[in-house]
PDB file of C-alpha atoms in Angstrom:
ATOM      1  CA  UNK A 285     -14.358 111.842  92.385  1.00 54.00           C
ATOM      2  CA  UNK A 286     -12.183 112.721  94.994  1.00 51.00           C
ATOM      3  CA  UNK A 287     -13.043 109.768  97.060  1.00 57.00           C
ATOM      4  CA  UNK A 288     -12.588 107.359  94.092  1.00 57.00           C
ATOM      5  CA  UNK A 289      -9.020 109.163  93.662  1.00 56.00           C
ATOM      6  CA  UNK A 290      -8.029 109.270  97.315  1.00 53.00           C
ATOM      7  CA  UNK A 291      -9.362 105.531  97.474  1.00 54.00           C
ATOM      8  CA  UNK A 292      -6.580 104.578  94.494  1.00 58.00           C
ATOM      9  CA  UNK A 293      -4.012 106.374  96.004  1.00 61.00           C
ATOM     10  CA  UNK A 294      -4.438 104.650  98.891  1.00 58.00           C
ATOM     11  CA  UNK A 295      -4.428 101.210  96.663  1.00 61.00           C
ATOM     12  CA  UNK A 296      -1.293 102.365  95.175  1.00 63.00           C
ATOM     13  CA  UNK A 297       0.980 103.433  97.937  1.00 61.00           C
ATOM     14  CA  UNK A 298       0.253  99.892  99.840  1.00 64.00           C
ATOM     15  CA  UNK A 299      -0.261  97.361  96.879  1.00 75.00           C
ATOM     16  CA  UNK A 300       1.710  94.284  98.081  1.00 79.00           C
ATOM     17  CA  UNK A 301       2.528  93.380  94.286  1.00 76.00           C
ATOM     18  CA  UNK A 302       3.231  97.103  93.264  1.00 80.00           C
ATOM     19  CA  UNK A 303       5.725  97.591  96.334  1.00 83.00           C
ATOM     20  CA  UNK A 304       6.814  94.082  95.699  1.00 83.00           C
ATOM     21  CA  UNK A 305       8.220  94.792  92.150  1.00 80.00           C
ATOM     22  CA  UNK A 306       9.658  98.114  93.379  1.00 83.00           C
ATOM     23  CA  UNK A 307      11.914  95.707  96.351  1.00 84.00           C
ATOM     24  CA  UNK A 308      13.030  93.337  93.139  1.00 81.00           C
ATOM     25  CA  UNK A 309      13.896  97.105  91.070  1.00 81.00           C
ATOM     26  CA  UNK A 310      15.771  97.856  94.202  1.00 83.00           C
ATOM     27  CA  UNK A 311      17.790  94.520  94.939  1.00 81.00           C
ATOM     28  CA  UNK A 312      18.529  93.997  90.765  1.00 76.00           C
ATOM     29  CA  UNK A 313      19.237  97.640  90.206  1.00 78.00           C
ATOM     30  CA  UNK A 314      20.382  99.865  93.042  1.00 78.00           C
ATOM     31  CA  UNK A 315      21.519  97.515  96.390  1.00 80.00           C
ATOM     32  CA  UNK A 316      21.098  93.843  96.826  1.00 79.00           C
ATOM     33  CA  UNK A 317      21.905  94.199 100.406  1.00 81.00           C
ATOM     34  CA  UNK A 318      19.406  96.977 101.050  1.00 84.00           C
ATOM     35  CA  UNK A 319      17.029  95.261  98.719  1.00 84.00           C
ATOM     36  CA  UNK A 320      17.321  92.209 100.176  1.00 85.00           C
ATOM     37  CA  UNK A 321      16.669  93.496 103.800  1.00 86.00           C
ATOM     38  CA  UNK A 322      14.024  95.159 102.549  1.00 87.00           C
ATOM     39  CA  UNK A 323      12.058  92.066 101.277  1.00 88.00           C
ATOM     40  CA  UNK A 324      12.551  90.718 104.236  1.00 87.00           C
ATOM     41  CA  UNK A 325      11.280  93.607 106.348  1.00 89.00           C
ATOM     42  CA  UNK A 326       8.259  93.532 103.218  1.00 90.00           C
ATOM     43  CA  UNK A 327       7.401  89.605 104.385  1.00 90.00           C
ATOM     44  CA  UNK A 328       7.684  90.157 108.021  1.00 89.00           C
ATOM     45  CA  UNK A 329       5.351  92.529 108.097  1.00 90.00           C
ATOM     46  CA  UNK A 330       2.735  91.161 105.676  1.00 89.00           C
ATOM     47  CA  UNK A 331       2.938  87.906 107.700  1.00 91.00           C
ATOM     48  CA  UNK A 332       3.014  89.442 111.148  1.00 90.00           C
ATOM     49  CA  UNK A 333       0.016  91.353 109.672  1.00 89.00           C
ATOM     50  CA  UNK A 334      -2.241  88.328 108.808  1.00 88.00           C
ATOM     51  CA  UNK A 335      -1.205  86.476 112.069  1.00 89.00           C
ATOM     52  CA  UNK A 336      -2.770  89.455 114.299  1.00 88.00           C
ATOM     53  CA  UNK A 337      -5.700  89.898 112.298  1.00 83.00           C
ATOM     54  CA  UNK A 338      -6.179  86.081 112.462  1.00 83.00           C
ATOM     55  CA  UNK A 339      -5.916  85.757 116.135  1.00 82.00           C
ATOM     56  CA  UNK A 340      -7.714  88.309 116.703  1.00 78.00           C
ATOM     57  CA  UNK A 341     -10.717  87.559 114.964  1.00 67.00           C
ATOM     58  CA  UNK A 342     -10.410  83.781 114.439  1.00 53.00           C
ATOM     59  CA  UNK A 343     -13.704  83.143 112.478  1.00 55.00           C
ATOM     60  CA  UNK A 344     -11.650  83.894 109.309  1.00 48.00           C
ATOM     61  CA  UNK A 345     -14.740  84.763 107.219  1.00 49.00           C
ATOM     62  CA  UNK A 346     -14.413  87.953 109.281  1.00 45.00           C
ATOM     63  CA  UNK A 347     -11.554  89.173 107.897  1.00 46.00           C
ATOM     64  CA  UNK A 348     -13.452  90.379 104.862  1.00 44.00           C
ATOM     65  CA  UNK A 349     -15.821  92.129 107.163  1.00 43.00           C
ATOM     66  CA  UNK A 350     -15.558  95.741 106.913  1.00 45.00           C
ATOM     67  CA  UNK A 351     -16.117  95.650 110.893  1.00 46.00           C
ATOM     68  CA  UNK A 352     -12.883  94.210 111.164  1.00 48.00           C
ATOM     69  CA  UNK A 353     -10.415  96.514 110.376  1.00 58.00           C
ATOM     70  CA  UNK A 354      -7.415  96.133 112.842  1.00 66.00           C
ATOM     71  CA  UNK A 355      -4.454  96.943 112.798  1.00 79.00           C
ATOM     72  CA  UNK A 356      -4.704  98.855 109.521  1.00 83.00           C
ATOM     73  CA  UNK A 357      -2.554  96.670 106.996  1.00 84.00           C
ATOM     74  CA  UNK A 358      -1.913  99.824 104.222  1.00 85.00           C
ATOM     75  CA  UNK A 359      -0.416 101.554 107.320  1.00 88.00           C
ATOM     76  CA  UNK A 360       1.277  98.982 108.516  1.00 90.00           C
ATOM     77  CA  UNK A 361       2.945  97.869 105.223  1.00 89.00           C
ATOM     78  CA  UNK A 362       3.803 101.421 104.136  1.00 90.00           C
ATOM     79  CA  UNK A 363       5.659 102.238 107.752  1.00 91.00           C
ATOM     80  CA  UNK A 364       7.752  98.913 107.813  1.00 90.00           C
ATOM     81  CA  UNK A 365       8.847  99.962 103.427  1.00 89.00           C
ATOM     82  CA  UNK A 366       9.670 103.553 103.935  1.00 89.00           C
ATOM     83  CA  UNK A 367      10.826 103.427 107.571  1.00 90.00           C
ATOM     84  CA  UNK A 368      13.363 101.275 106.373  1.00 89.00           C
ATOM     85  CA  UNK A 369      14.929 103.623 103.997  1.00 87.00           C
ATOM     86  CA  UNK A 370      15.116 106.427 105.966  1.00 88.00           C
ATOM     87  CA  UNK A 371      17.854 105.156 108.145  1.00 86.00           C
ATOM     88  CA  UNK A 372      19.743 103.557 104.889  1.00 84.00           C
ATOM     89  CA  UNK A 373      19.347 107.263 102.948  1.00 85.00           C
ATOM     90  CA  UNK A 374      20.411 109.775 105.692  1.00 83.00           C
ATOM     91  CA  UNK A 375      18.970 112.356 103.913  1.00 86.00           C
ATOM     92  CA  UNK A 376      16.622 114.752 105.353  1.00 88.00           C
ATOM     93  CA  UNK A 377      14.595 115.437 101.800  1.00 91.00           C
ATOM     94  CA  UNK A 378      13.958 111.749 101.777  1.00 89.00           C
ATOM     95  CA  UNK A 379      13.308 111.628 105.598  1.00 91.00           C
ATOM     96  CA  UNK A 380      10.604 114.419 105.121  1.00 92.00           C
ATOM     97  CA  UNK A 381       9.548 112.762 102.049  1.00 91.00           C
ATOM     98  CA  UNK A 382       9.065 108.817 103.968  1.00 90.00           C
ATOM     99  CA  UNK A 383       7.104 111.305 106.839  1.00 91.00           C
ATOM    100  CA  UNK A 384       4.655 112.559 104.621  1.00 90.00           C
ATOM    101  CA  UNK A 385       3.795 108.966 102.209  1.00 89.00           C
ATOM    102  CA  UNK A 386       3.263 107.372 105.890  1.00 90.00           C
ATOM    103  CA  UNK A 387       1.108 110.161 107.234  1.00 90.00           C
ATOM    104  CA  UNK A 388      -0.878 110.526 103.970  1.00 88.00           C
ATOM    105  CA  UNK A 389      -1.453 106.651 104.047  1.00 87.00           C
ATOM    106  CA  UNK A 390      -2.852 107.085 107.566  1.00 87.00           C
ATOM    107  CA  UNK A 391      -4.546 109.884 106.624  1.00 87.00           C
ATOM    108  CA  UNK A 392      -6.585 108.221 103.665  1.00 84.00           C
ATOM    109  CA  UNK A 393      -7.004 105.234 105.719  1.00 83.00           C
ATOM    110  CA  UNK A 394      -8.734 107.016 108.616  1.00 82.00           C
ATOM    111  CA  UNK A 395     -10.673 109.185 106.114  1.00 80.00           C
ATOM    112  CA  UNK A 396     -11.706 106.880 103.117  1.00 76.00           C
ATOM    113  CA  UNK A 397     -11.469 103.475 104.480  1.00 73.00           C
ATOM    114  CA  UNK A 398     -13.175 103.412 107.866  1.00 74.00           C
ATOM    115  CA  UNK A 399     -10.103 102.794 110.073  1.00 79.00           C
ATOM    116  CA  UNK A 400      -9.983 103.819 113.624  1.00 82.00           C
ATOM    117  CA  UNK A 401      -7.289 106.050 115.326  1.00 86.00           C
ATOM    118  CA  UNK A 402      -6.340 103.072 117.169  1.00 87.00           C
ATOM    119  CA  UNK A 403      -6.117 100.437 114.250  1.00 87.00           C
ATOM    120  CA  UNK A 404      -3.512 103.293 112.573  1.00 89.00           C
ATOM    121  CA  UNK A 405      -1.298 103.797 115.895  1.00 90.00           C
ATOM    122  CA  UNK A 406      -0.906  99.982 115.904  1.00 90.00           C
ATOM    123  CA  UNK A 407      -0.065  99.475 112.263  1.00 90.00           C
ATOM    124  CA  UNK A 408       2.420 102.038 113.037  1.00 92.00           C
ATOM    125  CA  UNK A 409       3.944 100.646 116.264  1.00 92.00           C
ATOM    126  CA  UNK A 410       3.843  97.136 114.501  1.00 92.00           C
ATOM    127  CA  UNK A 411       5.747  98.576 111.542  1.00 90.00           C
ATOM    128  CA  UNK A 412       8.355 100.175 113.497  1.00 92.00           C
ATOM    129  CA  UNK A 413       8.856  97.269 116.005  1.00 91.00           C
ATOM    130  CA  UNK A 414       9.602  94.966 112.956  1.00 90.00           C
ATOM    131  CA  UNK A 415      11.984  97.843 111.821  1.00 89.00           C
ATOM    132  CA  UNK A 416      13.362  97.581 115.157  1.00 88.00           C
ATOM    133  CA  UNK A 417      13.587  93.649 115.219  1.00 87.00           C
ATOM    134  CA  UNK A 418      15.413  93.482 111.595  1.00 85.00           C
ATOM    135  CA  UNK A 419      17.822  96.462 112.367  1.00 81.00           C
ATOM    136  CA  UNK A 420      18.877  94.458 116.610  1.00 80.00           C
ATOM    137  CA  UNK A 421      19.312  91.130 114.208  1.00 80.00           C
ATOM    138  CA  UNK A 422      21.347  92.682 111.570  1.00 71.00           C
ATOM    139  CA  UNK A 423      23.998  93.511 114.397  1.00 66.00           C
ATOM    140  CA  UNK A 424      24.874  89.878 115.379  1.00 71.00           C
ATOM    141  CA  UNK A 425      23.647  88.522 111.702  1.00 69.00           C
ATOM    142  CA  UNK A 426      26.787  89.363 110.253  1.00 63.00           C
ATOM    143  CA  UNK A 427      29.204  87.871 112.720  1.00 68.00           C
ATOM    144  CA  UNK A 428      27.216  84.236 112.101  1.00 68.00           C
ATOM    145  CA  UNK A 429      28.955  82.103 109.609  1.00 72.00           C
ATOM    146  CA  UNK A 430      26.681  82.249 106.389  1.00 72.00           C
ATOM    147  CA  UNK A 431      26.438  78.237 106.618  1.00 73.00           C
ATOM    148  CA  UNK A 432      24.566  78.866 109.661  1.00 77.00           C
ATOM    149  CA  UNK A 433      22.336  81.519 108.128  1.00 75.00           C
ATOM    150  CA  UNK A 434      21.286  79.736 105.276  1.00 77.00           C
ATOM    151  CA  UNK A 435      19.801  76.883 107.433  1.00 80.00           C
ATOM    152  CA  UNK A 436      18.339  79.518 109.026  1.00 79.00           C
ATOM    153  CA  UNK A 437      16.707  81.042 106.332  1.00 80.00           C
ATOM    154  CA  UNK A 438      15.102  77.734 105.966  1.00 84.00           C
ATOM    155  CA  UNK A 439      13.869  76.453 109.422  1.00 87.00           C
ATOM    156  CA  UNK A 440      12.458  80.151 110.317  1.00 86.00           C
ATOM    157  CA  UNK A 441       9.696  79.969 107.648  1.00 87.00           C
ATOM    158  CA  UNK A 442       9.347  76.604 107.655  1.00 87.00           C
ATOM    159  CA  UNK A 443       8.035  77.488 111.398  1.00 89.00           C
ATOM    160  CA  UNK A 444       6.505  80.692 110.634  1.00 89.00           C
ATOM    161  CA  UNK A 445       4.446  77.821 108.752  1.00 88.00           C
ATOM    162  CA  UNK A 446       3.372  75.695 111.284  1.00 89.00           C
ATOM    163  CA  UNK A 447       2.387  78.224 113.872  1.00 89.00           C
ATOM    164  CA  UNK A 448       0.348  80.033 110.805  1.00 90.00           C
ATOM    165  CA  UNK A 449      -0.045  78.095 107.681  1.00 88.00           C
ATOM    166  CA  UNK A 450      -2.640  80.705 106.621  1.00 88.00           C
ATOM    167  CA  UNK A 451       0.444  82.937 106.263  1.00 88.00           C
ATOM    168  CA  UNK A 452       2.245  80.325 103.776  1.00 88.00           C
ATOM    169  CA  UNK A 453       2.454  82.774 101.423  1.00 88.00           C
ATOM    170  CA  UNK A 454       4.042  85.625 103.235  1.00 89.00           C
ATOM    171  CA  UNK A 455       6.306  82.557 104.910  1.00 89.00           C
ATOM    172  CA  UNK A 456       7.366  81.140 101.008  1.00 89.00           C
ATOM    173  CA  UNK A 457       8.585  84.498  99.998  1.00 88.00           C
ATOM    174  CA  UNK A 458      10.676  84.754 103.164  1.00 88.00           C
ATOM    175  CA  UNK A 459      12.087  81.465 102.524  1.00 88.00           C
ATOM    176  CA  UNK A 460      12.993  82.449  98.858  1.00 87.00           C
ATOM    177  CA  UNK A 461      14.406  85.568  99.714  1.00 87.00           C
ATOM    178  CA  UNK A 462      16.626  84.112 102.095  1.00 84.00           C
ATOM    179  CA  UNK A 463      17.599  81.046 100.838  1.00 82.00           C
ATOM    180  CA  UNK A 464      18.304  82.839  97.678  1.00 81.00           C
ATOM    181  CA  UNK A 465      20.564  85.880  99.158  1.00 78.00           C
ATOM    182  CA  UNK A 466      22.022  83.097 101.107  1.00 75.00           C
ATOM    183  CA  UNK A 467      23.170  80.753  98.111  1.00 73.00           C
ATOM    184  CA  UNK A 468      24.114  83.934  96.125  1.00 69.00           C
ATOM    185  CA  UNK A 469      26.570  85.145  99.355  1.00 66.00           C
ATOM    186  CA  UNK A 470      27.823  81.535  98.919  1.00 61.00           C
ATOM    187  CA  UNK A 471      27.925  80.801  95.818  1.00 59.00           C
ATOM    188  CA  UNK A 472      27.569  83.643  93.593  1.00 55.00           C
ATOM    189  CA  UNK A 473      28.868  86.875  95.777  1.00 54.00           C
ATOM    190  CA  UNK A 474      26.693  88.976  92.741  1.00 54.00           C
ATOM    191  CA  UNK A 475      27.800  92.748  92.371  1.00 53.00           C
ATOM    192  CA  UNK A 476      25.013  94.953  91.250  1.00 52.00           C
ATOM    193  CA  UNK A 477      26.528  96.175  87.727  1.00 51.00           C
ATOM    194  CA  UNK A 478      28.001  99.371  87.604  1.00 56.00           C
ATOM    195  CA  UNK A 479      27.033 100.695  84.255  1.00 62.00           C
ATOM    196  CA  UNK A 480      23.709 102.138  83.663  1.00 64.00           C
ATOM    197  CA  UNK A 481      22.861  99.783  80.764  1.00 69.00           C
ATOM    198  CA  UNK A 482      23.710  96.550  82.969  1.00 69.00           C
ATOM    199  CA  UNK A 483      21.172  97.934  85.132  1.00 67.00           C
ATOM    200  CA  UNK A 484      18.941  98.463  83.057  1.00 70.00           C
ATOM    201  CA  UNK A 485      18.878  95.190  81.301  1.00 71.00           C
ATOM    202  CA  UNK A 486      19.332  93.409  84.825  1.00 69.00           C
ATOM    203  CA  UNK A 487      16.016  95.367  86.524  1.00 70.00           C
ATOM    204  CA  UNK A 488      14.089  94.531  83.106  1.00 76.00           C
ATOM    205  CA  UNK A 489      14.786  91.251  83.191  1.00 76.00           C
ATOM    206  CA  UNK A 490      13.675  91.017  86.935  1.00 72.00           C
ATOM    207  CA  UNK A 491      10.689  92.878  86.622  1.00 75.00           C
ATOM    208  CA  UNK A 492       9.742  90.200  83.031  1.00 79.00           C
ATOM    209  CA  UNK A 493      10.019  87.778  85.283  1.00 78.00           C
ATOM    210  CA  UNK A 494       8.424  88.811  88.083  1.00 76.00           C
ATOM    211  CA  UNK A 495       5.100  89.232  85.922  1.00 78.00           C
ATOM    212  CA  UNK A 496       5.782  86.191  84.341  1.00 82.00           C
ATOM    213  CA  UNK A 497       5.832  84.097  87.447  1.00 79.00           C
ATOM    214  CA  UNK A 498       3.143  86.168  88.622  1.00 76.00           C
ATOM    215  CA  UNK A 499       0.738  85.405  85.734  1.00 78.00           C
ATOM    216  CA  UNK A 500       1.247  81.537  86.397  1.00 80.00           C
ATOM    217  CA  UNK A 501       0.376  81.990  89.834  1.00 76.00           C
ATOM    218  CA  UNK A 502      -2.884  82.863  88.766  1.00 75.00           C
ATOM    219  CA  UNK A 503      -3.294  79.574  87.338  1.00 77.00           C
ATOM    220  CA  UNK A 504      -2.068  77.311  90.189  1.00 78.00           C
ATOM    221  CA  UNK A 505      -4.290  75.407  92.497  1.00 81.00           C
ATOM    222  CA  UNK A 506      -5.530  77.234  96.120  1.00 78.00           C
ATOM    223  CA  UNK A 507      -3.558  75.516  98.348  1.00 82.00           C
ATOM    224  CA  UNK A 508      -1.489  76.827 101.312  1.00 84.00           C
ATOM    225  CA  UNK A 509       1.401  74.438  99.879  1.00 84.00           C
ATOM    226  CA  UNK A 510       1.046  75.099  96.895  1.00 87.00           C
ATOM    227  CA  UNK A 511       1.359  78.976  97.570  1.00 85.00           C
ATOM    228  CA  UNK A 512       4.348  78.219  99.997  1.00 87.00           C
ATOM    229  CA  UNK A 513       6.649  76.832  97.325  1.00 86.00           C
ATOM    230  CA  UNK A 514       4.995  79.029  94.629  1.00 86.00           C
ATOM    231  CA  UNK A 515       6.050  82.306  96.571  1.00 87.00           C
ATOM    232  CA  UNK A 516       9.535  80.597  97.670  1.00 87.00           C
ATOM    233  CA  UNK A 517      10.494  80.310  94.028  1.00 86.00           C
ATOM    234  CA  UNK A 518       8.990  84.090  93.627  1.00 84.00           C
ATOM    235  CA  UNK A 519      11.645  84.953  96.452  1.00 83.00           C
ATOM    236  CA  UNK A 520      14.284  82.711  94.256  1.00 82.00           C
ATOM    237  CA  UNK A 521      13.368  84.507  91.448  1.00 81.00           C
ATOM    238  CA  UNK A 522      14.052  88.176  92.859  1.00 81.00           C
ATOM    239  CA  UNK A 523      17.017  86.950  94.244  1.00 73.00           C
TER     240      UNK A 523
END
């Protein structure tokens, strides 16, 4: 019983579709800047994820292997989400609070899922170099005239494509997200609503979405392009 409960837990706190709808919650309800450097951060570090594991083992029918466990992707994903906030909060409640969801992720990953010590110290250098890498580009990001950054947010997954097309996924949502933040600074310039029913209605209608887009994606073909565009109008979507 414990196992079973330690083993959802562990499902929970890293679920890429779970954490995904909290990042739409976040850009719709509370921050679209914060929420929309979060995504990012969230599709770096899924992609970054599949490319090492990849390379590393390039007989993909491996992957599923339980042998193959490096780095450890819950860890990984759960150190890039909450490491991100804890800079963004300043507040040492939250601080101790990010602390303890990473280390209990490690924890039930090295415990309950067969993960070594070493595939949980590089999920959690990986996750804080990306942290790293997001936070040096943010500095000279916003000194770029947004013309420039929205072709950016286009060629950057497009290649993020070609040097992993297994990733197309991870690379789609990356191209949504920024494509769509960059139209919206643009076009748009959307202010998250100040009163608490606007943001209510606003992260309900995000999240209805969400599922509903998610729900056709179960019935679309398995294709890497087809997943690239499906995920880029995912990214759209949330933003």
């Amino acid at each position: 019983m414990l196992t079973q409960l330690a083993g959802d837990t562990l499902a929970l706190l890293a679920n890429n579709w779970f954490l995904l709808a909290i990042l739409a919650l976040i850009f719709c309800v509370v921050d679209n800047h914060i929420g929309f450097r979060m995504l990012v951060v969230f599709a770096l570090t899924l992609y970054v994820h599949g490319l090492i594991a990849f390379t590393l083992a390039p007989d993909t029918s491996s992957l599923s292997q339980q042998g193959f466990n490096f780095p450890a992707g819950s860890v990984q994903i759960t150190t890039a989400v909450w490491g991100y906030l804890v800079p963004e909060i300043r507040d040492r409640r939250f601080t101790l609070i990010a602390i303890g969801v990473i280390l209990l992720t490690s924890f039930l990953s090295y415990y309950y899922t067969g993960h070594s010590l070493q595939d949980i110290a590089a999920a959690l250098f990986i996750g804080l170099f990306i942290l790293y890498v997001v936070y040096r580009s943010l500095d000279w990001i916003g000194s770029v005239p947004e013309p420039i950054i929205f072709s950016f947010s286009l060629v950057l997954p497009s290649a993020m494509l070609l040097i992993y097309p297994e990733g197309a996924p991870h690379a789609g949502l990356l191209l949504g997200v920024g494509a769509g933040h960059s139209m919206e600074q643009l076009k748009v310039r959307m202010i998250t609503a100040e009163k608490e029913i606007k943001r209510a209605f606003s992260g309900l209608l995000g999240v209805v979405g969400l599922l509903f887009i998610i729900y056709i994606g179960g019935l679309l073909p398995e294709t890497l392009v087809i997943h690239f565009l499906y995920t880029g109008f995912l990214g759209l979507w949330i933003t």
